[in-house]
Amino acid sequence: MLISEKQALTERVGMLVQKYGNSRSALIPILQDIQYNFKYVSDFEQQEVARLLDIHPVEVYSVVSFYSFLSPNIRGKYIVRLCQTISCELSGKEKVAKAIERELGIKFGETTKDKKFTLEYTNCMGMCDQSPAMMINEKVYANLTPEKAVQILKEVK
Amino acid sequence: MENKIERKGQVIFSGYKYGEGIKKALKLSPQDILFELRESKLRGRGGAGFPTSTKWMLTAATLDPEKYLICNADEGEPGTFKDRVLLTEYFNLVFDGMVIGGYTIKAKYGILYLRGEYKYMVPDIEAHLEKMRKDNLLGKSILGKEDFNFDIEIRLGTGAYICGEETALIESLEGSRGEARNRPPFPVNRGYMGKPSSVNNVETFANIPFIVMKGGKWYSKLGTEKSTGTKLFSVSGDCEKPDVYELPWGTKVSELLELVGAKNTKAVQVGGASGQCIPKSQFDRMLAYEDLSTGGSIKIFNESRNMLHILKNFMEFFVEESCGQCVPCRVGNVKLLEGTEMLLKGEFTFEYINKLKELGRTMKIASKCGLGQSSPNPFLSILENFKDEVFNQGMEE
Ligand SMILES: Cc1cc2nc3c(=O)[nH]c(=O)nc-3n(C[C@H](O)[C@H](O)[C@H](O)COP(=O)(O)O)c2cc1C
Ligand code: FES
């Protein structure tokens, strides 16, 4: 990484610490903010957060690795999360999954080469009455069919 | 996505005028409210069913001036979506309930712990809280009551089912991994930031304004002797009208199936993945703490469904969501999943399956928190209630 890039990251993390405070309970809101804006929390950012909150970097990593909505690895601009729990499973999740894989040309757990889409499974997201359901970043889409899911992805693209 | 309208019920869906409950509550003393709450016999709607009056009384009784009131909106139990409906269509009730709670236990800070999946609700909720502040229903000297200051902050979850467990929730609020704590100390004595904290479910709060307005006696007449009031049931699966239904406790499973248009029903999973699965012969049992206790998740499976597929899906859920802290839960769930896969293939010995059942029973006792204590429920109940189907599968092919 270029030194200027590093400095920019340090500055950004510093601003987040100002916004959320430097107590331990600010850790997750800070990480959520980084994740929201950059889709992952890099090693360097984790170290910076640790330094500014005065905790060990391992503590930060242990948190990042615990929560499924935080990621230490680079992700796509759009994270597609399809629900894999029972109501969605019974109402046709498998077909929707296949259609999405075909459309994006990747498997679940993967990211497209252009870093635009990451495909993941998630657990029950509280939309069982309108299953199958998925999220793209924060947005929820329900009552999916293979066609509808592909259409939604096309619109996002 | 859409939420459907026109729901009817005896309490929560009976209609409510914003702010009414708070106005009434502030004319009473906290002791009066605790009294009404005890009369109502309201029990927590998050699943465990702990008496709300006791929890609030314990928190109110602590002398620490810094206390927290936490609304648990982590709603991660598969099949539960009532809190989503409450927080998108009935948030008047939830936040009025929280303000009344703050007044009762003398807390200044309220926290809404909202699961990350519900982040899209934040703008509307923030706007509502802002309106409450303008109307002096939140903030300093609420409704002119000089020493009553209370405000609510939203904190987001980060995609972990275990964080619905109240001590794991507190750990995550404090910036740690969501790993359940040993109890005691209980959160009412040492919760968020080591301060007395009461954690209550969204639906529990939604009941509060009605109990304050209409009285605990009125409330206790609904439902059964031991399970008073009504319950929101999140119904999904094989039925015509999946939705949230408000029904008095004591309703029979068969009555509910009729209401939601379920046909050819083979099995009903009561209480989500961690609940139990009952067969047709038990559909006359009632939904109540004293019989089929539940946080409200009802999943309906018709004759075409394979019980082992369903079980496998549940076990995969638990393997993924176990926090990994204690051995019985971390290893046990993996073993039960393996066992389910063996059954699916028909490659098992009865001796081994019996060992797994024993393992399930051990997990219920030896796991550190409610996750591992309840995750064997679907395994044990499906193997018990659907013996014929389960043990013959791989054989027929
Ligand atoms: C694994 C696990 C997950 C839980 N998830 C939730 C949840 O999503 N929402 C909730 O209100 N309670 C949940 N609970 C129960 C809470 O620990 C706690 O009992 C509840 O929030 C108390 O509120 P109540 O007294 O109003 O029910 C969960 C418990 C366990 C063991
Ligand atoms: S099972 Fe998919 S949203 Fe609940």
Coordinates of C-alpha atoms and ligand atoms in Angstrom, one line a residue:
Chain A
M1 CA 0.0 0.0 0.0
L2 CA 1.2 3.5 -0.8
I3 CA 2.1 5.7 2.2
S4 CA -0.5 8.3 1.1
E5 CA -3.2 5.6 1.0
K6 CA -2.2 4.5 4.5
Q7 CA -2.4 8.0 5.7
A8 CA -5.8 8.5 4.2
L9 CA -7.0 5.3 5.9
T10 CA -5.6 6.4 9.2
E11 CA -7.3 9.7 8.9
R12 CA -10.6 8.1 8.1
V13 CA -10.4 5.7 11.0
G14 CA -9.5 8.7 13.2
M15 CA -12.7 10.4 12.1
L16 CA -14.8 7.4 12.9
V17 CA -13.3 7.2 16.4
Q18 CA -14.2 10.9 16.8
K19 CA -17.8 10.2 15.7
Y20 CA -18.4 7.1 17.8
G21 CA -16.0 7.6 20.7
N22 CA -13.0 5.6 21.8
S23 CA -14.6 3.4 24.3
R24 CA -14.7 -0.4 23.7
S25 CA -18.5 -0.2 23.1
A26 CA -17.8 2.0 20.1
L27 CA -15.9 -0.8 18.5
I28 CA -18.7 -2.5 16.7
P29 CA -20.4 0.7 15.4
I30 CA -17.0 1.7 14.0
L31 CA -16.5 -1.6 12.3
Q32 CA -20.1 -1.5 11.0
D33 CA -19.4 1.9 9.5
I34 CA -16.2 0.7 7.7
Q35 CA -18.0 -2.4 6.5
Y36 CA -20.9 -0.4 5.2
N37 CA -18.8 2.0 3.2
F38 CA -16.1 -0.3 2.0
K39 CA -17.7 -3.8 2.3
Y40 CA -14.8 -5.2 4.3
V41 CA -12.5 -4.3 7.1
S42 CA -8.9 -4.5 6.0
D43 CA -6.0 -5.7 8.2
F44 CA -4.6 -2.2 8.3
E45 CA -7.9 -0.7 9.3
Q46 CA -8.2 -3.3 12.0
Q47 CA -4.8 -2.3 13.3
E48 CA -5.6 1.3 13.3
V49 CA -8.9 0.8 15.1
A50 CA -7.0 -1.2 17.7
R51 CA -4.4 1.5 18.1
L52 CA -6.9 4.2 18.6
L53 CA -9.2 2.3 21.0
D54 CA -6.1 1.1 22.8
I55 CA -6.9 -2.6 22.5
H56 CA -4.9 -5.5 21.0
P57 CA -5.4 -6.0 17.3
V58 CA -6.4 -9.6 18.0
E59 CA -9.4 -8.4 19.9
V60 CA -10.5 -6.5 16.9
Y61 CA -9.9 -9.5 14.6
S62 CA -11.8 -11.8 17.0
V63 CA -14.8 -9.5 16.7
V64 CA -14.5 -9.1 12.9
S65 CA -14.3 -12.9 12.4
F66 CA -17.2 -13.6 14.8
Y67 CA -20.0 -11.6 13.1
S68 CA -21.3 -12.7 9.8
F69 CA -22.0 -9.1 8.7
L70 CA -18.3 -8.1 9.2
S71 CA -15.7 -9.3 6.8
P72 CA -11.9 -9.3 6.9
N73 CA -11.7 -10.1 3.2
I74 CA -12.5 -7.9 0.2
R75 CA -16.1 -8.2 -1.0
G76 CA -18.2 -7.0 -3.9
K77 CA -19.9 -3.7 -4.0
Y78 CA -23.2 -5.5 -3.7
I79 CA -23.4 -8.3 -1.2
V80 CA -26.3 -10.6 -2.2
R81 CA -27.5 -12.7 0.7
L82 CA -30.1 -15.4 0.0
C83 CA -31.9 -16.9 3.0
Q84 CA -31.3 -20.6 3.3
T85 CA -33.5 -21.4 6.3
I86 CA -36.5 -23.6 6.3
S87 CA -39.4 -21.5 5.0
C88 CA -37.3 -20.2 2.1
E89 CA -35.9 -23.7 1.5
L90 CA -39.4 -25.1 1.2
S91 CA -40.7 -22.3 -1.0
G92 CA -38.1 -22.6 -3.7
K93 CA -34.8 -21.2 -2.6
E94 CA -32.8 -23.8 -4.5
K95 CA -34.2 -22.7 -7.9
V96 CA -33.6 -19.0 -7.1
A97 CA -30.0 -19.9 -6.0
K98 CA -29.3 -21.6 -9.3
A99 CA -30.7 -18.7 -11.3
I100 CA -28.6 -16.2 -9.4
E101 CA -25.4 -18.3 -9.8
R102 CA -26.0 -18.5 -13.5
E103 CA -26.7 -14.8 -13.9
L104 CA -23.6 -13.8 -12.0
G105 CA -21.4 -16.6 -13.1
I106 CA -20.2 -17.4 -9.6
K107 CA -21.0 -19.8 -6.9
F108 CA -22.1 -19.0 -3.3
G109 CA -19.2 -17.7 -1.3
E110 CA -17.6 -16.1 -4.3
T111 CA -17.1 -12.6 -5.6
T112 CA -17.3 -11.6 -9.2
K113 CA -14.0 -10.7 -10.9
D114 CA -15.0 -7.0 -11.3
K115 CA -15.7 -6.9 -7.5
K116 CA -19.2 -5.9 -8.1
F117 CA -21.1 -8.9 -6.5
T118 CA -20.5 -11.2 -3.6
L119 CA -22.9 -14.1 -3.2
E120 CA -23.7 -15.5 0.2
Y121 CA -26.2 -17.5 2.1
T122 CA -27.8 -16.1 5.3
N123 CA -30.1 -17.5 7.9
C124 CA -33.7 -16.6 8.5
M125 CA -34.1 -12.9 8.0
G126 CA -37.7 -12.5 9.3
M127 CA -39.4 -12.6 5.9
C128 CA -40.7 -16.2 6.1
D129 CA -44.3 -15.1 5.4
Q130 CA -43.0 -13.8 2.0
S131 CA -40.4 -16.4 1.2
P132 CA -38.0 -17.0 -0.5
A133 CA -36.3 -13.8 0.4
M134 CA -32.9 -12.2 -0.1
M135 CA -31.0 -9.0 0.8
I136 CA -28.8 -6.9 -1.4
N137 CA -26.7 -4.8 0.9
E138 CA -29.4 -3.4 3.3
K139 CA -32.4 -3.8 1.0
V140 CA -34.8 -6.7 1.3
Y141 CA -36.5 -8.5 -1.6
A142 CA -39.2 -11.0 -1.0
N143 CA -41.6 -13.4 -2.8
L144 CA -38.8 -14.3 -5.1
T145 CA -39.0 -16.5 -8.2
P146 CA -35.9 -17.3 -10.4
E147 CA -37.1 -14.7 -13.0
K148 CA -37.8 -12.0 -10.4
A149 CA -34.4 -12.5 -8.7
V150 CA -32.6 -12.2 -12.0
Q151 CA -34.6 -9.1 -12.9
I152 CA -33.6 -7.5 -9.6
L153 CA -29.9 -8.3 -10.2
K154 CA -30.2 -6.8 -13.7
E155 CA -31.6 -3.6 -12.3
V156 CA -28.8 -3.4 -9.7
K157 CA -26.1 -4.0 -12.4
Chain B
M1 CA -41.6 -6.4 0.3
E2 CA -44.8 -5.5 2.0
N3 CA -46.5 -5.9 5.4
K4 CA -50.2 -6.7 5.2
I5 CA -52.7 -4.6 7.0
E6 CA -56.1 -5.0 8.7
R7 CA -55.0 -7.3 11.5
K8 CA -57.4 -7.8 14.4
G9 CA -56.7 -8.8 18.0
Q10 CA -57.8 -8.3 21.6
V11 CA -54.8 -6.3 22.7
I12 CA -51.9 -5.4 20.4
F13 CA -54.0 -5.2 17.2
S14 CA -57.0 -3.6 19.0
G15 CA -56.0 0.0 18.1
Y16 CA -54.1 2.5 20.0
K17 CA -53.6 6.3 20.2
Y18 CA -50.0 7.4 20.3
G19 CA -48.9 8.7 23.6
E20 CA -52.0 7.7 25.5
G21 CA -50.3 5.0 27.6
I22 CA -47.5 7.3 28.6
K23 CA -49.9 10.0 29.7
K24 CA -51.8 7.5 31.9
A25 CA -48.6 6.0 33.2
L26 CA -47.2 9.4 34.4
K27 CA -50.3 9.9 36.5
L28 CA -49.4 6.8 38.4
S29 CA -46.4 6.0 40.5
P30 CA -43.8 3.4 39.4
Q31 CA -45.1 1.2 42.3
D32 CA -48.7 1.4 40.9
I33 CA -47.4 0.3 37.5
L34 CA -45.5 -2.6 39.0
F35 CA -48.6 -3.5 40.8
E36 CA -50.7 -3.6 37.7
L37 CA -48.0 -5.5 35.9
R38 CA -48.0 -8.1 38.6
E39 CA -51.8 -8.4 38.4
S40 CA -51.6 -8.8 34.7
K41 CA -49.2 -11.8 35.1
L42 CA -47.5 -10.8 31.8
R43 CA -44.6 -13.0 30.9
G44 CA -41.8 -12.2 28.6
R45 CA -42.6 -12.8 24.9
G46 CA -39.0 -13.4 23.8
G47 CA -39.3 -17.1 24.4
A48 CA -38.3 -17.8 28.0
G49 CA -41.5 -16.5 29.5
F50 CA -40.0 -14.8 32.6
P51 CA -42.5 -12.7 34.5
T52 CA -42.0 -9.1 33.4
S53 CA -43.1 -7.6 36.7
T54 CA -40.4 -9.5 38.5
K55 CA -37.7 -8.4 36.1
W56 CA -38.7 -4.8 36.4
M57 CA -39.2 -4.9 40.1
L58 CA -35.6 -6.3 40.5
T59 CA -34.2 -3.6 38.2
A60 CA -36.3 -0.9 39.9
A61 CA -35.1 -2.0 43.3
T62 CA -31.4 -1.5 42.6
L63 CA -30.0 1.8 43.9
D64 CA -27.6 2.4 41.1
P65 CA -28.6 5.7 39.4
E66 CA -27.4 4.5 36.1
K67 CA -29.6 1.8 34.6
Y68 CA -30.5 0.6 31.1
L69 CA -33.7 -0.6 29.5
I70 CA -32.9 -2.7 26.5
C71 CA -35.4 -3.7 23.8
N72 CA -34.4 -7.0 22.2
A73 CA -35.2 -6.7 18.5
D74 CA -32.7 -9.3 17.4
E75 CA -35.5 -11.6 16.3
G76 CA -33.4 -14.4 14.9
E77 CA -35.4 -17.5 15.7
P78 CA -36.3 -19.1 12.3
G79 CA -39.9 -18.5 11.6
T80 CA -40.3 -15.4 13.7
F81 CA -41.3 -12.1 12.1
K82 CA -43.8 -10.5 14.5
D83 CA -41.2 -8.0 15.8
R84 CA -40.6 -6.9 12.2
V85 CA -44.4 -6.2 11.9
L86 CA -44.5 -4.4 15.3
L87 CA -41.5 -2.2 14.4
T88 CA -42.7 -1.3 11.0
E89 CA -46.5 -0.9 11.6
Y90 CA -47.0 -0.6 15.4
F91 CA -44.0 1.2 16.7
N92 CA -46.2 3.6 18.7
L93 CA -46.8 0.7 21.0
V94 CA -43.3 -0.5 21.3
F95 CA -41.7 2.9 22.1
D96 CA -44.6 4.1 24.4
G97 CA -44.0 0.8 26.2
M98 CA -40.3 1.5 26.5
V99 CA -40.9 5.0 27.9
I100 CA -43.3 3.5 30.5
G101 CA -40.6 1.0 31.3
G102 CA -38.0 3.7 31.7
Y103 CA -40.3 5.5 34.1
T104 CA -41.1 2.3 36.1
I105 CA -37.5 1.1 36.6
K106 CA -36.1 4.7 36.7
A107 CA -33.8 4.3 33.8
K108 CA -32.5 7.2 31.8
Y109 CA -31.2 5.2 28.8
G110 CA -33.1 3.0 26.5
I111 CA -31.5 0.9 23.8
L112 CA -33.2 -0.7 20.8
Y113 CA -31.0 -3.6 19.8
L114 CA -32.1 -4.0 16.2
R115 CA -30.9 -7.0 14.2
G116 CA -28.7 -6.0 11.2
E117 CA -31.1 -7.5 8.8
Y118 CA -33.6 -4.8 9.8
K119 CA -31.4 -1.9 9.2
Y120 CA -33.8 -0.7 6.5
M121 CA -36.2 0.3 9.3
V122 CA -33.8 2.8 10.9
P123 CA -34.9 6.0 9.0
D124 CA -38.6 5.5 9.9
I125 CA -37.8 4.6 13.5
E126 CA -35.5 7.6 13.9
A127 CA -38.2 9.9 12.5
H128 CA -40.7 8.5 15.0
L129 CA -38.3 9.0 17.9
E130 CA -37.7 12.5 16.7
K131 CA -41.4 13.1 16.7
M132 CA -41.7 11.8 20.2
R133 CA -38.9 14.2 21.3
K134 CA -40.8 17.1 19.7
D135 CA -44.0 16.0 21.5
N136 CA -42.1 15.8 24.8
L137 CA -42.7 12.1 25.1
L138 CA -39.0 11.4 25.0
G139 CA -36.1 13.5 26.2
K140 CA -35.9 15.8 29.2
S141 CA -38.7 16.2 31.8
I142 CA -41.1 14.1 29.8
L143 CA -44.6 15.6 29.8
G144 CA -43.5 18.1 32.4
K145 CA -42.5 15.4 34.9
E146 CA -39.4 17.1 36.2
D147 CA -37.1 14.3 37.2
F148 CA -38.1 12.0 34.4
N149 CA -35.6 12.0 31.6
F150 CA -35.4 9.1 29.2
D151 CA -34.2 8.7 25.6
I152 CA -33.8 5.8 23.2
E153 CA -30.8 5.0 21.1
I154 CA -30.7 2.5 18.2
R155 CA -27.8 -0.1 18.1
L156 CA -27.5 -2.5 15.2
G157 CA -26.8 -6.2 15.4
T158 CA -24.2 -7.7 13.1
G159 CA -25.7 -10.9 11.8
A160 CA -25.5 -13.4 14.8
Y161 CA -28.5 -15.4 16.1
I162 CA -26.8 -15.9 19.4
C163 CA -26.9 -12.1 20.1
G164 CA -30.6 -12.5 20.8
E165 CA -29.7 -14.3 24.0
E166 CA -29.7 -11.4 26.5
T167 CA -26.1 -11.8 27.9
A168 CA -24.6 -12.3 24.5
L169 CA -26.6 -9.2 23.4
I170 CA -25.0 -7.2 26.2
E171 CA -21.5 -8.6 25.3
S172 CA -22.0 -7.4 21.7
L173 CA -23.3 -4.0 22.9
E174 CA -20.0 -3.7 24.8
G175 CA -18.0 -4.4 21.7
S176 CA -17.2 -8.1 22.2
R177 CA -18.0 -11.3 20.5
G178 CA -21.5 -12.4 21.2
E179 CA -20.7 -15.1 23.7
A180 CA -23.2 -15.8 26.5
R181 CA -22.1 -15.0 30.1
N182 CA -22.4 -17.2 33.1
R183 CA -25.3 -16.3 35.3
P184 CA -25.5 -15.1 38.0
P185 CA -24.9 -12.2 38.1
F186 CA -28.1 -11.5 36.2
P187 CA -28.4 -8.5 33.9
V188 CA -30.9 -6.9 36.4
N189 CA -28.0 -6.6 38.7
R190 CA -25.0 -6.4 36.4
G191 CA -25.9 -5.9 32.7
Y192 CA -24.7 -3.4 30.1
M193 CA -21.6 -1.6 31.3
G194 CA -21.9 -3.5 34.6
K195 CA -25.0 -1.6 35.4
P196 CA -28.5 -2.9 36.2
S197 CA -30.3 -3.6 32.9
S198 CA -33.6 -5.0 32.0
V199 CA -33.7 -6.8 28.6
N200 CA -37.2 -7.3 27.2
N201 CA -38.6 -8.4 23.9
V202 CA -40.3 -6.0 21.4
E203 CA -43.7 -7.7 21.9
T204 CA -43.4 -7.5 25.7
F205 CA -43.1 -3.7 25.4
A206 CA -46.1 -3.6 23.0
N207 CA -48.3 -5.0 25.7
I208 CA -47.4 -2.5 28.4
P209 CA -49.4 0.5 27.3
F210 CA -52.6 -1.6 27.3
I211 CA -51.9 -3.0 30.7
V212 CA -51.4 0.5 32.1
M213 CA -54.5 1.9 30.4
K214 CA -56.9 -1.0 31.0
G215 CA -55.4 -2.5 34.2
G216 CA -53.7 -5.7 35.1
K217 CA -57.0 -7.4 36.1
W218 CA -58.5 -6.9 32.6
Y219 CA -55.4 -8.3 31.0
S220 CA -55.2 -11.4 33.2
K221 CA -58.7 -12.4 32.2
L222 CA -57.5 -13.0 28.6
G223 CA -55.8 -16.3 27.8
T224 CA -55.4 -19.1 30.4
E225 CA -54.8 -19.1 34.1
K226 CA -51.0 -19.5 33.7
S227 CA -50.6 -17.8 30.3
T228 CA -52.4 -14.5 30.4
G229 CA -53.2 -12.2 27.6
T230 CA -52.6 -12.7 23.9
K231 CA -49.7 -13.8 21.8
L232 CA -48.5 -12.8 18.4
F233 CA -47.9 -15.9 16.3
S234 CA -45.7 -15.7 13.2
V235 CA -47.2 -18.3 10.9
S236 CA -45.4 -19.5 7.8
G237 CA -44.9 -22.7 5.7
D238 CA -47.6 -24.7 4.0
C239 CA -50.8 -22.6 4.5
E240 CA -52.8 -20.2 2.5
K241 CA -52.4 -17.1 4.7
P242 CA -49.0 -16.8 6.3
D243 CA -48.9 -13.8 8.5
V244 CA -48.8 -12.5 12.1
Y245 CA -51.9 -13.5 14.1
E246 CA -52.9 -12.2 17.5
L247 CA -54.6 -15.0 19.5
P248 CA -55.3 -15.6 23.2
W249 CA -53.0 -18.0 24.8
G250 CA -54.6 -21.4 25.1
T251 CA -55.6 -21.5 21.4
K252 CA -55.3 -25.1 20.1
V253 CA -52.9 -25.9 17.3
S254 CA -55.9 -27.2 15.3
E255 CA -57.8 -23.9 15.6
L256 CA -54.8 -22.0 14.4
L257 CA -54.4 -24.3 11.4
E258 CA -58.0 -23.8 10.5
L259 CA -57.6 -20.0 10.7
V260 CA -54.6 -19.8 8.5
G261 CA -55.9 -22.2 5.8
A262 CA -53.5 -25.1 6.3
K263 CA -54.4 -28.3 4.5
N264 CA -53.0 -31.8 4.6
T265 CA -50.9 -30.8 7.5
K266 CA -48.4 -33.4 8.6
A267 CA -46.4 -31.6 11.2
V268 CA -46.2 -28.3 13.0
Q269 CA -42.9 -26.9 14.4
V270 CA -43.8 -24.8 17.4
G271 CA -41.2 -22.3 18.7
G272 CA -38.8 -22.1 15.7
A273 CA -35.8 -24.2 15.1
S274 CA -35.2 -24.5 18.8
G275 CA -38.8 -25.6 19.4
Q276 CA -40.5 -28.9 19.0
C277 CA -42.1 -30.6 16.1
I278 CA -45.5 -32.2 16.7
P279 CA -47.5 -34.7 14.6
K280 CA -51.2 -34.7 13.8
S281 CA -52.1 -36.7 16.8
Q282 CA -51.1 -33.8 19.0
F283 CA -52.8 -31.0 17.2
D284 CA -55.4 -30.6 20.0
R285 CA -52.6 -29.4 22.3
M286 CA -52.7 -25.8 23.2
L287 CA -50.3 -22.9 22.7
A288 CA -49.5 -21.8 26.2
Y289 CA -46.6 -21.7 28.6
E290 CA -48.0 -24.7 30.4
D291 CA -48.3 -26.9 27.2
L292 CA -46.6 -25.8 24.0
S293 CA -44.5 -22.8 25.0
T294 CA -43.3 -20.6 22.2
G295 CA -41.9 -17.2 21.3
G296 CA -44.4 -17.3 18.5
S297 CA -42.9 -19.1 15.6
I298 CA -45.3 -21.6 13.9
K299 CA -44.1 -23.5 10.9
I300 CA -46.5 -25.7 9.0
F301 CA -45.4 -28.7 7.0
N302 CA -47.8 -30.7 4.8
E303 CA -47.8 -34.3 3.7
S304 CA -45.4 -33.7 0.9
R305 CA -42.5 -32.7 3.1
N306 CA -39.7 -34.9 4.2
M307 CA -39.1 -34.6 8.0
L308 CA -35.4 -35.4 7.7
H309 CA -34.8 -32.6 5.1
I310 CA -36.5 -30.3 7.6
L311 CA -34.4 -31.6 10.4
K312 CA -31.2 -31.3 8.4
N313 CA -32.0 -27.6 7.6
F314 CA -32.5 -26.9 11.4
M315 CA -29.2 -28.7 12.3
E316 CA -27.3 -26.8 9.7
F317 CA -28.6 -23.6 11.2
F318 CA -27.4 -24.5 14.7
V319 CA -24.0 -25.7 13.5
E320 CA -23.6 -22.3 11.9
E321 CA -25.0 -20.2 14.7
S322 CA -23.4 -21.9 17.7
C323 CA -20.9 -19.4 19.1
G324 CA -18.4 -22.2 19.7
Q325 CA -17.7 -21.2 23.3
C326 CA -18.8 -24.4 25.0
V327 CA -18.1 -28.0 23.9
P328 CA -21.5 -29.6 24.2
C329 CA -23.0 -27.1 21.8
R330 CA -20.1 -26.7 19.4
V331 CA -19.4 -30.4 18.9
G332 CA -22.9 -31.7 19.7
N333 CA -24.7 -29.9 16.9
V334 CA -22.2 -31.2 14.4
K335 CA -22.7 -34.8 15.6
L336 CA -26.5 -34.4 15.4
L337 CA -26.2 -33.1 11.9
E338 CA -24.0 -36.0 10.9
G339 CA -26.6 -38.3 12.4
T340 CA -29.4 -36.7 10.4
E341 CA -27.4 -37.2 7.2
M342 CA -26.9 -40.9 8.1
L343 CA -30.6 -41.3 8.6
L344 CA -31.2 -39.6 5.3
K345 CA -29.0 -42.1 3.6
G346 CA -30.3 -45.0 5.6
E347 CA -26.8 -45.8 6.8
F348 CA -27.1 -46.0 10.5
T349 CA -27.3 -48.4 13.4
F350 CA -30.0 -48.0 16.1
E351 CA -27.3 -48.2 18.7
Y352 CA -25.6 -45.1 17.3
I353 CA -28.8 -43.2 16.9
N354 CA -29.6 -44.0 20.5
K355 CA -26.3 -42.6 21.5
L356 CA -27.1 -39.5 19.6
K357 CA -30.4 -39.1 21.4
E358 CA -28.5 -39.4 24.7
L359 CA -26.0 -36.8 23.4
G360 CA -29.0 -34.5 22.7
R361 CA -30.3 -34.9 26.2
T362 CA -26.8 -34.2 27.6
M363 CA -26.5 -31.1 25.5
K364 CA -29.8 -29.8 27.0
I365 CA -28.2 -30.0 30.4
A366 CA -24.6 -29.3 29.8
S367 CA -24.6 -26.4 27.3
K368 CA -23.8 -23.0 28.7
C369 CA -26.7 -21.0 27.2
G370 CA -30.1 -21.4 25.7
L371 CA -28.8 -22.1 22.2
G372 CA -27.2 -25.5 23.0
Q373 CA -29.9 -26.2 25.6
S374 CA -32.6 -26.1 23.0
S375 CA -31.0 -27.0 19.7
P376 CA -31.5 -30.8 20.3
N377 CA -35.3 -30.2 20.5
P378 CA -36.1 -30.7 16.8
F379 CA -33.8 -33.8 16.6
L380 CA -35.3 -35.4 19.6
S381 CA -38.9 -34.5 18.8
I382 CA -38.7 -35.5 15.1
L383 CA -37.1 -38.8 15.9
E384 CA -39.7 -39.5 18.5
N385 CA -42.8 -38.2 16.7
F386 CA -42.0 -39.4 13.2
K387 CA -40.3 -42.7 13.9
D388 CA -41.8 -44.6 10.9
E389 CA -40.8 -42.1 8.4
V390 CA -37.4 -41.3 9.8
F391 CA -36.1 -44.8 10.2
N392 CA -37.3 -46.2 6.9
Q393 CA -36.0 -43.6 4.5
G394 CA -32.8 -44.7 3.0
M395 CA -34.1 -48.3 3.2
E396 CA -36.8 -48.0 0.6
E397 CA -34.6 -46.8 -2.2
Ligands
LIG1 C1 -30.1 -18.5 21.4 C2 -31.1 -17.5 21.9 C3 -31.7 -16.5 21.1 C4 -32.6 -15.6 21.6 N1 -33.1 -14.7 20.7 C5 -34.0 -13.8 21.2 C6 -34.5 -12.8 20.3 O1 -34.2 -12.8 19.1 N2 -35.4 -11.9 20.8 C7 -35.8 -11.9 22.1 O2 -36.6 -11.1 22.5 N3 -35.3 -12.9 23.0 C8 -34.4 -13.8 22.5 N4 -33.9 -14.7 23.4 C9 -34.3 -14.7 24.8 C10 -33.5 -13.6 25.6 O3 -32.4 -14.2 26.2 C11 -34.3 -13.0 26.8 O4 -34.8 -14.0 27.5 C12 -35.4 -12.1 26.3 O5 -35.0 -11.1 25.5 C13 -36.1 -11.5 27.5 O6 -37.2 -10.7 27.1 P1 -38.6 -11.1 27.6 O7 -38.6 -11.3 29.1 O8 -39.5 -9.9 27.3 O9 -39.0 -12.3 26.9 C14 -33.0 -15.7 22.9 C15 -32.5 -16.6 23.7 C16 -31.6 -17.6 23.3 C17 -31.0 -18.6 24.2
FES2 S1 -36.8 -18.7 6.6 FE1 -36.1 -17.3 5.1 S2 -36.8 -15.5 5.9 FE2 -37.3 -16.9 7.5

